[in-house]
Coordinates of N, CA and C in Angstrom, one line a residue:
X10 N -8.3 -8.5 29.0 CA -6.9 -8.4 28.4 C -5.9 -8.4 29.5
X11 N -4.5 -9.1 29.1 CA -3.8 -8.8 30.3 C -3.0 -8.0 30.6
X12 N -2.2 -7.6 31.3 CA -1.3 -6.7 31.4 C -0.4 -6.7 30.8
X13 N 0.5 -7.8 30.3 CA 0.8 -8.0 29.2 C 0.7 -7.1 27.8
X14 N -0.4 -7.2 27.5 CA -1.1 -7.1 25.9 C -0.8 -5.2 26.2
X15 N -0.8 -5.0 27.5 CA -1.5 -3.5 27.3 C -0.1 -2.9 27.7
X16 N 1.1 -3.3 27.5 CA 2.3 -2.6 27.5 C 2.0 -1.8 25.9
X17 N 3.0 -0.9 26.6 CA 3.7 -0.1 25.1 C 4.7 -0.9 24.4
X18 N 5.0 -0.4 23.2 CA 5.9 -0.2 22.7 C 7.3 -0.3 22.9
X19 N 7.4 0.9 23.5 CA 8.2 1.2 24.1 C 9.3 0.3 25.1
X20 N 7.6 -0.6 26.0 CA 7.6 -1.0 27.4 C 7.8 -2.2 26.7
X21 N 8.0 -2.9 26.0 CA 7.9 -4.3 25.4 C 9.5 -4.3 25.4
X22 N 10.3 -3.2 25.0 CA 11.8 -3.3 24.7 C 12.2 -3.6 23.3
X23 N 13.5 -3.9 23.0 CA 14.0 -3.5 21.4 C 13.6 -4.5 20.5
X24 N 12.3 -5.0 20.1 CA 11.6 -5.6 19.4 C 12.2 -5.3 18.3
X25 N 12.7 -5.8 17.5 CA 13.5 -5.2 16.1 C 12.5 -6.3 15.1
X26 N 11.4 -5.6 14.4 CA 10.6 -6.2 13.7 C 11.7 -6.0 11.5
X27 N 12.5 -5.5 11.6 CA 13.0 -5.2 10.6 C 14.5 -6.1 10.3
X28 N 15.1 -5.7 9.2 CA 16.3 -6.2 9.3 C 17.8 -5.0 8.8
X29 N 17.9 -5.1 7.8 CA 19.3 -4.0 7.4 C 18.4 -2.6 6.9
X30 N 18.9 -1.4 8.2 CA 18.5 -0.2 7.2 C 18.7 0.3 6.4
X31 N 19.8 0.2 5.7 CA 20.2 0.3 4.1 C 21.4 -0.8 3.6
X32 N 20.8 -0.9 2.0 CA 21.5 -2.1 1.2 C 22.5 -1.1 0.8
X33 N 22.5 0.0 0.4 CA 23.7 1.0 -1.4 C 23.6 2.2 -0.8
X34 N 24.3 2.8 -1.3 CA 24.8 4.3 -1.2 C 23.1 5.2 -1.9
X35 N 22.7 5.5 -1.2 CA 21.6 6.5 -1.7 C 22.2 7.1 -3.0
X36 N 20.9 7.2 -4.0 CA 21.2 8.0 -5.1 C 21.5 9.6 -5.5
X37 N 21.7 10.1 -5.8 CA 22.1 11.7 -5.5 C 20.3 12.3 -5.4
X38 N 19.8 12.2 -6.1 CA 18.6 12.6 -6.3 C 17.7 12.2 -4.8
X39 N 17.9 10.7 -5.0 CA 17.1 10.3 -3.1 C 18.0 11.0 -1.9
X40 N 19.1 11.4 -2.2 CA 20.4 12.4 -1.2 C 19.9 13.8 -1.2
X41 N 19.5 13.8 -1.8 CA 19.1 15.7 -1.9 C 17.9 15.8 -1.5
X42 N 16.8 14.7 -1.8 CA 15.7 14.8 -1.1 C 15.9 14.2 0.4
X43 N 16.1 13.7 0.7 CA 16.5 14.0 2.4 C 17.0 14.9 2.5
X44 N 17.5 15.8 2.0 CA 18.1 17.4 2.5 C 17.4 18.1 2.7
X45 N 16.1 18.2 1.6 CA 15.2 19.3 0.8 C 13.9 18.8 1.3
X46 N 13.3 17.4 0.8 CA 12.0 17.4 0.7 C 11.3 16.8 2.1
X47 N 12.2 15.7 2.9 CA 11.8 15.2 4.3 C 12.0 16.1 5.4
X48 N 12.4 17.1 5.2 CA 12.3 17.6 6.5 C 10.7 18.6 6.2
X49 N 10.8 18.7 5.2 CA 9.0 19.4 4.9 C 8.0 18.4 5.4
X50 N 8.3 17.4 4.9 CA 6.9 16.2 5.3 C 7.5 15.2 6.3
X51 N 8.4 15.4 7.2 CA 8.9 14.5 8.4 C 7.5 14.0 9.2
X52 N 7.4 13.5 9.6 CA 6.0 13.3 11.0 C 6.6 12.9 11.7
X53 N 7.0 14.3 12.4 CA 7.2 15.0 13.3 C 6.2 15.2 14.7
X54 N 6.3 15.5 15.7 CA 4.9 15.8 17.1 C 4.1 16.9 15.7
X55 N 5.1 17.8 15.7 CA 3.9 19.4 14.9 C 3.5 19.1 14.2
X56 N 3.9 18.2 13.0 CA 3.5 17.9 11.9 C 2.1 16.7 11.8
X57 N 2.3 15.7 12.9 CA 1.1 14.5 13.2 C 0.2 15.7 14.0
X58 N 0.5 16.6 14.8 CA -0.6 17.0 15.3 C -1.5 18.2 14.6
X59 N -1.0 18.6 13.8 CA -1.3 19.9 12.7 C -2.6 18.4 11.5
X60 N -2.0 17.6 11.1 CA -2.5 16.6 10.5 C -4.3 15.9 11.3
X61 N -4.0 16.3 12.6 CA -4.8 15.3 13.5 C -5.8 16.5 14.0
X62 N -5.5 17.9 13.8 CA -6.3 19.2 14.4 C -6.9 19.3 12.8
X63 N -6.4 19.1 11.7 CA -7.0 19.2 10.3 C -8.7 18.4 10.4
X64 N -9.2 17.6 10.9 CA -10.3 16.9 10.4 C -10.5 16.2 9.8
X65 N -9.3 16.1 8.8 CA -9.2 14.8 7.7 C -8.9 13.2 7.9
X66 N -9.5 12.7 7.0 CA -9.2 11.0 7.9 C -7.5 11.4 7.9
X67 N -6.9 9.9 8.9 CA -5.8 10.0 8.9 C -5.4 8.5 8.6
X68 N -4.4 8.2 7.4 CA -4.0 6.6 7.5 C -3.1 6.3 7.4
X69 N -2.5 5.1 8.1 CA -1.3 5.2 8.1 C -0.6 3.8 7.5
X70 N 0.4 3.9 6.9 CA 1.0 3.0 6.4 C 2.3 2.0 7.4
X71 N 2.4 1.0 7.5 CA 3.6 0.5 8.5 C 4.5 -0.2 7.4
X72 N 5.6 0.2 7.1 CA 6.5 -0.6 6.7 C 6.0 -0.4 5.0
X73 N 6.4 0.5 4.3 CA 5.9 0.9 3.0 C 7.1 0.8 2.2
X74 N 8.0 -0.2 2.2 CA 8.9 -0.3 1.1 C 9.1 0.8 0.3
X75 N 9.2 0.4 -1.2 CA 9.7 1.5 -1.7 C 8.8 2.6 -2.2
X76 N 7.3 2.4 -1.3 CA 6.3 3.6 -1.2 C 5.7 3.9 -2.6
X77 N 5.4 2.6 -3.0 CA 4.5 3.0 -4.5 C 3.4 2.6 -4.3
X78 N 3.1 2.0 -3.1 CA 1.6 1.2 -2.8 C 1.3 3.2 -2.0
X79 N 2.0 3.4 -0.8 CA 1.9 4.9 -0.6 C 1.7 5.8 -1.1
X80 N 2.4 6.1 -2.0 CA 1.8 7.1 -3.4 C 0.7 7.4 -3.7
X81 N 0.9 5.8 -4.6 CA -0.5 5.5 -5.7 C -2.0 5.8 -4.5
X82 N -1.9 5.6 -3.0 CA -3.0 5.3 -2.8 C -2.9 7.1 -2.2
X83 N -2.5 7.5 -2.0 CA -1.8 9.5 -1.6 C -2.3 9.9 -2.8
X84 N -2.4 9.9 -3.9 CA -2.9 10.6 -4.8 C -4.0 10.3 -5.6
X85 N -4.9 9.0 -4.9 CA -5.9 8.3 -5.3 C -7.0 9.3 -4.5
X86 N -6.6 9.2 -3.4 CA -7.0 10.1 -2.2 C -6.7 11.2 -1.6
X87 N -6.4 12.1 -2.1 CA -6.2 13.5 -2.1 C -7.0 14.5 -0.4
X88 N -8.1 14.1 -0.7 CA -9.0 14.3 0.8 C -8.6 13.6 2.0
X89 N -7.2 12.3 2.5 CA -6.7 11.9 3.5 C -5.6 12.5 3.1
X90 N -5.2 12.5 4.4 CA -3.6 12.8 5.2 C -3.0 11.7 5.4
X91 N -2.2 11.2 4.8 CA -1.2 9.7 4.9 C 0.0 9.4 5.7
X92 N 0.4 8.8 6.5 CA 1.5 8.7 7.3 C 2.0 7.3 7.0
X93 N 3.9 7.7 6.4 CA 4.6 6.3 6.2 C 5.3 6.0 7.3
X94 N 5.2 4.6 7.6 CA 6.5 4.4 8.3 C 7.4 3.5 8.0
X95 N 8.9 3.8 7.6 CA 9.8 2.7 7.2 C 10.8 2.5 7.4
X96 N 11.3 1.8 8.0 CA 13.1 2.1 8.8 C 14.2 1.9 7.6
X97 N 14.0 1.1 6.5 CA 14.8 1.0 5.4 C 15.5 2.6 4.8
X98 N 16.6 3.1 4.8 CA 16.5 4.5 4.5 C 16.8 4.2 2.6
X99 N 17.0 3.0 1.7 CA 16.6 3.1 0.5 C 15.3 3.0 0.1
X100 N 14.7 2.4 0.5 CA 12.9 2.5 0.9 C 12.8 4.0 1.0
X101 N 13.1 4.8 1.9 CA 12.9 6.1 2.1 C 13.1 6.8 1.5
X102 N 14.2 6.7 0.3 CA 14.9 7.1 -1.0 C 13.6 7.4 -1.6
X103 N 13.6 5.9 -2.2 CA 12.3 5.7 -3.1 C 10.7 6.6 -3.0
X104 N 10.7 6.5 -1.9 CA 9.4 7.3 -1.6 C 9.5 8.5 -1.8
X105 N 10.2 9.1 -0.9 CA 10.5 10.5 -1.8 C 10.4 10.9 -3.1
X106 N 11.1 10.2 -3.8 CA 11.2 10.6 -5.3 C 9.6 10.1 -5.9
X107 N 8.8 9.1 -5.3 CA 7.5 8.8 -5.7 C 6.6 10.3 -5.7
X108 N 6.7 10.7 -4.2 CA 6.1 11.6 -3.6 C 6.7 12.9 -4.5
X109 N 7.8 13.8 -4.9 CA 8.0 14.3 -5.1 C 7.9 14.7 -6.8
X110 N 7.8 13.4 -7.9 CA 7.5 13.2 -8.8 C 6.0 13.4 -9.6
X111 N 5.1 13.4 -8.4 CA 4.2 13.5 -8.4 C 3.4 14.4 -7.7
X112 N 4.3 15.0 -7.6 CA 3.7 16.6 -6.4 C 2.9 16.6 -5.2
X113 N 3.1 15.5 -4.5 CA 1.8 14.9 -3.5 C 2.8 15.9 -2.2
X114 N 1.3 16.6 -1.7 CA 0.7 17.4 -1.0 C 0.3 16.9 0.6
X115 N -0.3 15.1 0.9 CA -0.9 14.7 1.5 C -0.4 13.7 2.1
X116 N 1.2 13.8 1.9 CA 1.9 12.4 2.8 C 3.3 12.9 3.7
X117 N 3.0 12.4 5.2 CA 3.9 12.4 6.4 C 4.8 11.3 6.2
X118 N 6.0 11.4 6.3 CA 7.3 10.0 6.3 C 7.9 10.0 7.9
X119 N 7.4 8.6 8.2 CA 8.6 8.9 9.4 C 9.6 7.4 8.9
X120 N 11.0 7.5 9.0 CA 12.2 7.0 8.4 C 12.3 6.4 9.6
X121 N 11.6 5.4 10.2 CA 12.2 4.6 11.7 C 11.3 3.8 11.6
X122 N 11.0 3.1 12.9 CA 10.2 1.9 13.5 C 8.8 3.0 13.5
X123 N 7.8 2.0 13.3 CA 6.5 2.8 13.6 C 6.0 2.7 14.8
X124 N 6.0 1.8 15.9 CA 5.9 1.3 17.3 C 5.9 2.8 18.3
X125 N 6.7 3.5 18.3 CA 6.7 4.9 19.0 C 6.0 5.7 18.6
X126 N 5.3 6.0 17.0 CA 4.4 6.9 16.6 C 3.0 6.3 16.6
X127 N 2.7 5.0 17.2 CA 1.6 4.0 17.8 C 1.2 5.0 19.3
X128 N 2.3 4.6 19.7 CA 2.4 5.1 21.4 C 2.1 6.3 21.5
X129 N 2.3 7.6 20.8 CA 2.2 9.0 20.7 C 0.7 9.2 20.3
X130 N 0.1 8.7 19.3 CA -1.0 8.7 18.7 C -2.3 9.0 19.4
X131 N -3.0 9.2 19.6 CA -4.1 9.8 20.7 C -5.1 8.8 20.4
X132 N -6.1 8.4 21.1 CA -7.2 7.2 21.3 C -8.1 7.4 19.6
X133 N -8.6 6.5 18.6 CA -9.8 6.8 17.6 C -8.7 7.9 16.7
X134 N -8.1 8.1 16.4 CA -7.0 8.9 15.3 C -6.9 8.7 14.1
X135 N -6.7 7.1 14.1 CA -7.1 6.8 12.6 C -7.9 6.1 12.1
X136 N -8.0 6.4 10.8 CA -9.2 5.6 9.9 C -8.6 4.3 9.2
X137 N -7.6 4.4 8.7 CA -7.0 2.9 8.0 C -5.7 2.6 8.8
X138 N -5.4 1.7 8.4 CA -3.5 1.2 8.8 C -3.7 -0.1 7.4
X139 N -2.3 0.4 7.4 CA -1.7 -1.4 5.9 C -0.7 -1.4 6.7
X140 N -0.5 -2.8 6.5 CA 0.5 -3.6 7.0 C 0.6 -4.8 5.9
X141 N 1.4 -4.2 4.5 CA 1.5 -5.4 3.4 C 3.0 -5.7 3.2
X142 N 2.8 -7.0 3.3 CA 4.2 -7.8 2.8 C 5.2 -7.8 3.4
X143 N 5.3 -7.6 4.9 CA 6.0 -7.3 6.1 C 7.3 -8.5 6.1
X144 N 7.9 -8.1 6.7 CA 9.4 -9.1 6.9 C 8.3 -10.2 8.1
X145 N 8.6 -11.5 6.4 CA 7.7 -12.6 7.6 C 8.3 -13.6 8.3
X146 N 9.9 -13.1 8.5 CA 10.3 -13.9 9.3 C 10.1 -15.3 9.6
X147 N 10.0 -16.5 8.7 CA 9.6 -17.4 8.7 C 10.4 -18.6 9.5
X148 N 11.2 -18.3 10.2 CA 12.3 -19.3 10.7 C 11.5 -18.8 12.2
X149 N 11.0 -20.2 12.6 CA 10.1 -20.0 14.2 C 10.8 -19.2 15.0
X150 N 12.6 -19.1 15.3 CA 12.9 -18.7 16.3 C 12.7 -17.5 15.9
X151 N 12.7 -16.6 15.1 CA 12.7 -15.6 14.5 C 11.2 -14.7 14.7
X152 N 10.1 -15.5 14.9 CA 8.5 -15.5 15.0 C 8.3 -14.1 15.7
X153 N 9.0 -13.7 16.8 CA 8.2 -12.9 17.7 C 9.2 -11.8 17.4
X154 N 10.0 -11.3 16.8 CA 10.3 -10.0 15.3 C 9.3 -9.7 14.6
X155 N 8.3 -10.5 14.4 CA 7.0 -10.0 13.2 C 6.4 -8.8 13.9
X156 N 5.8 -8.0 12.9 CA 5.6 -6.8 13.3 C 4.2 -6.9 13.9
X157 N 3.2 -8.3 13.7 CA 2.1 -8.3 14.5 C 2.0 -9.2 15.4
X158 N 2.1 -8.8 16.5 CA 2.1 -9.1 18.1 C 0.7 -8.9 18.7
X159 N 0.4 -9.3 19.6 CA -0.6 -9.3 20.2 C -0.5 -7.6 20.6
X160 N 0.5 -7.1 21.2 CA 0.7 -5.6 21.7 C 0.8 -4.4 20.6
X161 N 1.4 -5.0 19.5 CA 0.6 -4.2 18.5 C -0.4 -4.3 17.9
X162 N -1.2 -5.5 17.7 CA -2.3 -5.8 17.7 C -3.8 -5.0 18.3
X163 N -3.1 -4.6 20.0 CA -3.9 -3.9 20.7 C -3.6 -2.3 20.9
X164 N -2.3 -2.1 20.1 CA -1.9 -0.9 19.7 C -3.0 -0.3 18.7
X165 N -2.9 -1.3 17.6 CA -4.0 -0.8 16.5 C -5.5 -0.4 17.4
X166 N -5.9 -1.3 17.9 CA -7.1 -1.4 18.2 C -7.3 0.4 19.1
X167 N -6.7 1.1 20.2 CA -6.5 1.8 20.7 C -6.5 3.1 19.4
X168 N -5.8 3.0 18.6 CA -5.8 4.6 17.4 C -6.7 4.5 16.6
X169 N -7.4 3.3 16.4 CA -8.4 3.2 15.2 C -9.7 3.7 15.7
X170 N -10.3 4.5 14.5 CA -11.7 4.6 15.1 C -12.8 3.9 15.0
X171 N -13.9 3.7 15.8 CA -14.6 2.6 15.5 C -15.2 2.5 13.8
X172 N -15.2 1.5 13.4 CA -15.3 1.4 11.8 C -13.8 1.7 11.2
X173 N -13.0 2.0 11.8 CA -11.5 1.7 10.9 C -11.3 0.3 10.9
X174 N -10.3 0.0 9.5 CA -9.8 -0.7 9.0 C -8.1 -1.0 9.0
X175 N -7.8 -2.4 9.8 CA -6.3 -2.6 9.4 C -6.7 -3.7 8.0
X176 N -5.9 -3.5 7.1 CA -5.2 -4.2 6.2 C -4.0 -5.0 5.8
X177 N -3.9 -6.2 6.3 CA -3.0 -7.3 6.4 C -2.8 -8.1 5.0
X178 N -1.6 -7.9 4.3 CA -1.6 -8.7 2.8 C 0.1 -9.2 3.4
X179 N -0.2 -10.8 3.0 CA 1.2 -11.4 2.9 C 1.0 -12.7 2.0
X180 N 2.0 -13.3 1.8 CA 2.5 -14.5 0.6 C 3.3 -15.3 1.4
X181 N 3.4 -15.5 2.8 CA 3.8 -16.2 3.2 C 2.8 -17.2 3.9
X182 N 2.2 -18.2 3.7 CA 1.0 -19.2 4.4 C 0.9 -18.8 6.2
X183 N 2.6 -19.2 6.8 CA 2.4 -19.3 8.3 C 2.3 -18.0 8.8
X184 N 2.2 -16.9 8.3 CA 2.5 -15.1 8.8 C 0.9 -15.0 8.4
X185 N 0.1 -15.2 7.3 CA -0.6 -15.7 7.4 C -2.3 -15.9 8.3
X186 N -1.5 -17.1 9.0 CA -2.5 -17.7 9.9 C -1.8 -16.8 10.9
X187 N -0.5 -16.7 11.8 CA -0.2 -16.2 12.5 C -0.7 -14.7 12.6
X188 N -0.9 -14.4 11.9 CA -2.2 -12.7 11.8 C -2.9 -13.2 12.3
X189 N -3.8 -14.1 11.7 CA -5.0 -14.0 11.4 C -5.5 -14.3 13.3
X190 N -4.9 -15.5 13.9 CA -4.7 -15.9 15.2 C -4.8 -14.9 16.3
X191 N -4.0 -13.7 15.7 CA -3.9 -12.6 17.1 C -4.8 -11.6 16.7
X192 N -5.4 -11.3 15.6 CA -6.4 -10.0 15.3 C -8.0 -10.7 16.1
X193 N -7.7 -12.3 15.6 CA -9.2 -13.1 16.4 C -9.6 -13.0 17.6
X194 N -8.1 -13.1 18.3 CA -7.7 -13.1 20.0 C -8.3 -11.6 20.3
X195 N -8.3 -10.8 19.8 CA -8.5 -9.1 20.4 C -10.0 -9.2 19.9
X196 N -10.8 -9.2 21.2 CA -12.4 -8.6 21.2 C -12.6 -7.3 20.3
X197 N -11.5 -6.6 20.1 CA -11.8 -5.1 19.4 C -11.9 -5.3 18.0
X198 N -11.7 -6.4 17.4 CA -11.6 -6.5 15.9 C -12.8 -7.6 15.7
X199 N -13.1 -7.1 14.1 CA -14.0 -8.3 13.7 C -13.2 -8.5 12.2
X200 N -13.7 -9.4 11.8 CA -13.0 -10.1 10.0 C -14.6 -10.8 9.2
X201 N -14.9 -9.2 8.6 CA -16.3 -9.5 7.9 C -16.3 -11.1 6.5
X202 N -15.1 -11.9 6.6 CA -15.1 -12.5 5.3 C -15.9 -13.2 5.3
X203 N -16.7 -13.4 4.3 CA -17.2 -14.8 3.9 C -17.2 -16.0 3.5
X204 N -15.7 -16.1 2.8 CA -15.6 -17.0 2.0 C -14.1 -16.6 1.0
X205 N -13.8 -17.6 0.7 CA -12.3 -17.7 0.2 C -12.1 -16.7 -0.9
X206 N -12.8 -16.2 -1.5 CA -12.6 -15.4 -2.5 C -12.3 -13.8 -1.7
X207 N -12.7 -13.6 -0.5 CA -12.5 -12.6 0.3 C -10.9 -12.2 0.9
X208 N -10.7 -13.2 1.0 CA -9.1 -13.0 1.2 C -8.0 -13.5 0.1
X209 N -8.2 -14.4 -0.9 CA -7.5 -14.6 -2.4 C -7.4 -13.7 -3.2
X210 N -8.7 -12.5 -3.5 CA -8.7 -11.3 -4.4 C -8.3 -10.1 -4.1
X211 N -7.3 -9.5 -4.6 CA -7.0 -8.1 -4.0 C -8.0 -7.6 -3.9
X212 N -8.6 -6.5 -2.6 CA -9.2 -5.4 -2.5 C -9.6 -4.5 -3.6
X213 N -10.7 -4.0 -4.4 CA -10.8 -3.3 -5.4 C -9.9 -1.9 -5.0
X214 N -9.6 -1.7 -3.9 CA -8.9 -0.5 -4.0 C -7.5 -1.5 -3.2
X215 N -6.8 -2.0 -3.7 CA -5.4 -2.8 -3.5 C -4.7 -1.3 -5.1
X216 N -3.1 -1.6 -4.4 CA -2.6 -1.2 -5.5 C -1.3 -2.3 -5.3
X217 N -1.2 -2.8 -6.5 CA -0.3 -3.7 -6.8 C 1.3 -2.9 -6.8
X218 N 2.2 -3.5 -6.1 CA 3.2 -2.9 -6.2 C 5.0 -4.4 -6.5
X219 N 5.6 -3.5 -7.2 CA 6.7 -4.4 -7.3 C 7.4 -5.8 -6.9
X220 N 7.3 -6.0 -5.6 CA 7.7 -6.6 -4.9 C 6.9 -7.3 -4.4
X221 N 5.0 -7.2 -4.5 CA 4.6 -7.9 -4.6 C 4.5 -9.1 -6.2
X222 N 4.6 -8.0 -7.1 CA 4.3 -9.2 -8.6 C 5.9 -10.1 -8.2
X223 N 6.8 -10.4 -7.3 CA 8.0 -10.9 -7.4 C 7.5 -12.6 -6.5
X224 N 7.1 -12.3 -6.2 CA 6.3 -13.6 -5.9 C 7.4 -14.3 -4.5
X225 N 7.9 -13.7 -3.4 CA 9.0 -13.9 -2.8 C 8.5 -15.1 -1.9
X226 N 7.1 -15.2 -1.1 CA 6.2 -15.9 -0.2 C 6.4 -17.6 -1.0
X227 N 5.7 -18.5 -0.4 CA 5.3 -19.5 -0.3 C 4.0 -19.9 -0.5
X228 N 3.2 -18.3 -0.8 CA 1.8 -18.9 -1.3 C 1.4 -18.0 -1.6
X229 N 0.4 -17.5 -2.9 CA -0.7 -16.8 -3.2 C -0.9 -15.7 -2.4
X230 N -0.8 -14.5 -2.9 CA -0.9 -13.5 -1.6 C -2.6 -13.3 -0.8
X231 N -2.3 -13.1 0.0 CA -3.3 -13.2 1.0 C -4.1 -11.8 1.4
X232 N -4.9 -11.4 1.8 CA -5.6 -9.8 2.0 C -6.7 -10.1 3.2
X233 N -6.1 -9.3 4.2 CA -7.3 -9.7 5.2 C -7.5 -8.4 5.9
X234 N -8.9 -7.8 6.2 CA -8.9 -7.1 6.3 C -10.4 -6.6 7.3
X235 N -9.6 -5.9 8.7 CA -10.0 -6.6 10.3 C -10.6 -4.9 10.5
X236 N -11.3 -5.1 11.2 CA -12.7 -4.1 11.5 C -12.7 -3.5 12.8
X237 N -12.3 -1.8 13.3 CA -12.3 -2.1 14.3 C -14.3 -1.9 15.3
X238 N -14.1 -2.8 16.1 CA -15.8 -2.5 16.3 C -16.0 -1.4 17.2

């Protein structure tokens, strides 16, 4: 690998894989929970490391919209510790009130870029990562804003433990292949598919969320899902 690949985060500079972090004036209800309920479940150093001294798997989400895929899968799973990451602060709205409507006990928010809580993370830490329906930046010049890079690529590979799973879902064809290209490049991953129905069919444990039934992509949503060895 090169020296390149094995920068940080950090060391890569202001990669802005996102775009506006808020559309509207927060709701009063999503405004009071940023008062009240995020600083309880922030993932924070104490809070990721209190999570990571527990023994429970740890998984994390990147870019969780308006956190109903987070939720649903938080209270599916009760036995994991969940960690969001989303720089949208109406996205962050939303999750709150998911999380809080539902009394969930088992989920960390961090309200920013996830790239710096990559770099903090300690070697084998976690068990899953999603990465669905990401800003696919489809205008070439635009390409290297995608949030999977060869250097987060080899980010994942570094936190995951052997036998963890990233989970890659998009509707966009060239984001796509463009995955699929840099998880193949990294010796640390394998892609058990067999055949076209492996990546066409949501995951029996997929949870369908809003913005995906909106059909925004250019193709049939996609599900790939890379191994780490």
């Amino acid at each position: 690998m090169s020296s390149e690949e094995n920068k940080s985060a950090a060391e890569w500079g202001p990669m802005r894989s996102f775009g506006r972090i808020k559309s509207r004036k927060l709701k009063p209800q999503q405004a009071n929970l940023f008062e009240t309920l995020l600083p309880q479940i922030e993932a924070s150093d104490a809070h990721v490391t209190e999570a990571l001294d527990s023994g429970r798997e740890l998984w994390l989400e990147i870019g969780f919209g308006g956190g109903e895929h987070l939720a649903a899968q938080a209270a599916k799973n009760p036995q994991v510790t969940f960690i969001g990451c989303e720089p949208f602060l109406n996205g962050v709205g939303s999750a709150l009130r998911h999380i809080d409507e539902v009394g969930l006990e088992n989920v960390l928010i961090l309200a920013n870029d996830a790239r710096p809580l990559l770099d903090r993370l300690p070697p084998a830490s976690l068990n899953r990562i999603f990465i669905l329906f990401a800003d696919p930046w489809p205008k070439a010049r635009h390409n290297k804003r995608r949030f999977v890079q060869p250097e987060t690529v080899a980010a994942f590979a570094r936190v995951l433990k052997a036998g963890g799973a990233v989970r890659f879902a998009t509707d966009w064809a060239n984001y796509a292949d463009w995955a699929l290209e840099r998880f193949l490049a990294c010796p640390d991953f394998e892609w058990p598919a067999q055949g076209q129905a492996d990546w066409n069919a949501p995951p029996a444990d997929h949870v369908t969320t809003r913005y995906e039934t909106k059909g925004l992509g250019d193709c049939r949503p996609v599900f790939f899902d890379f191994i780490r060895r």
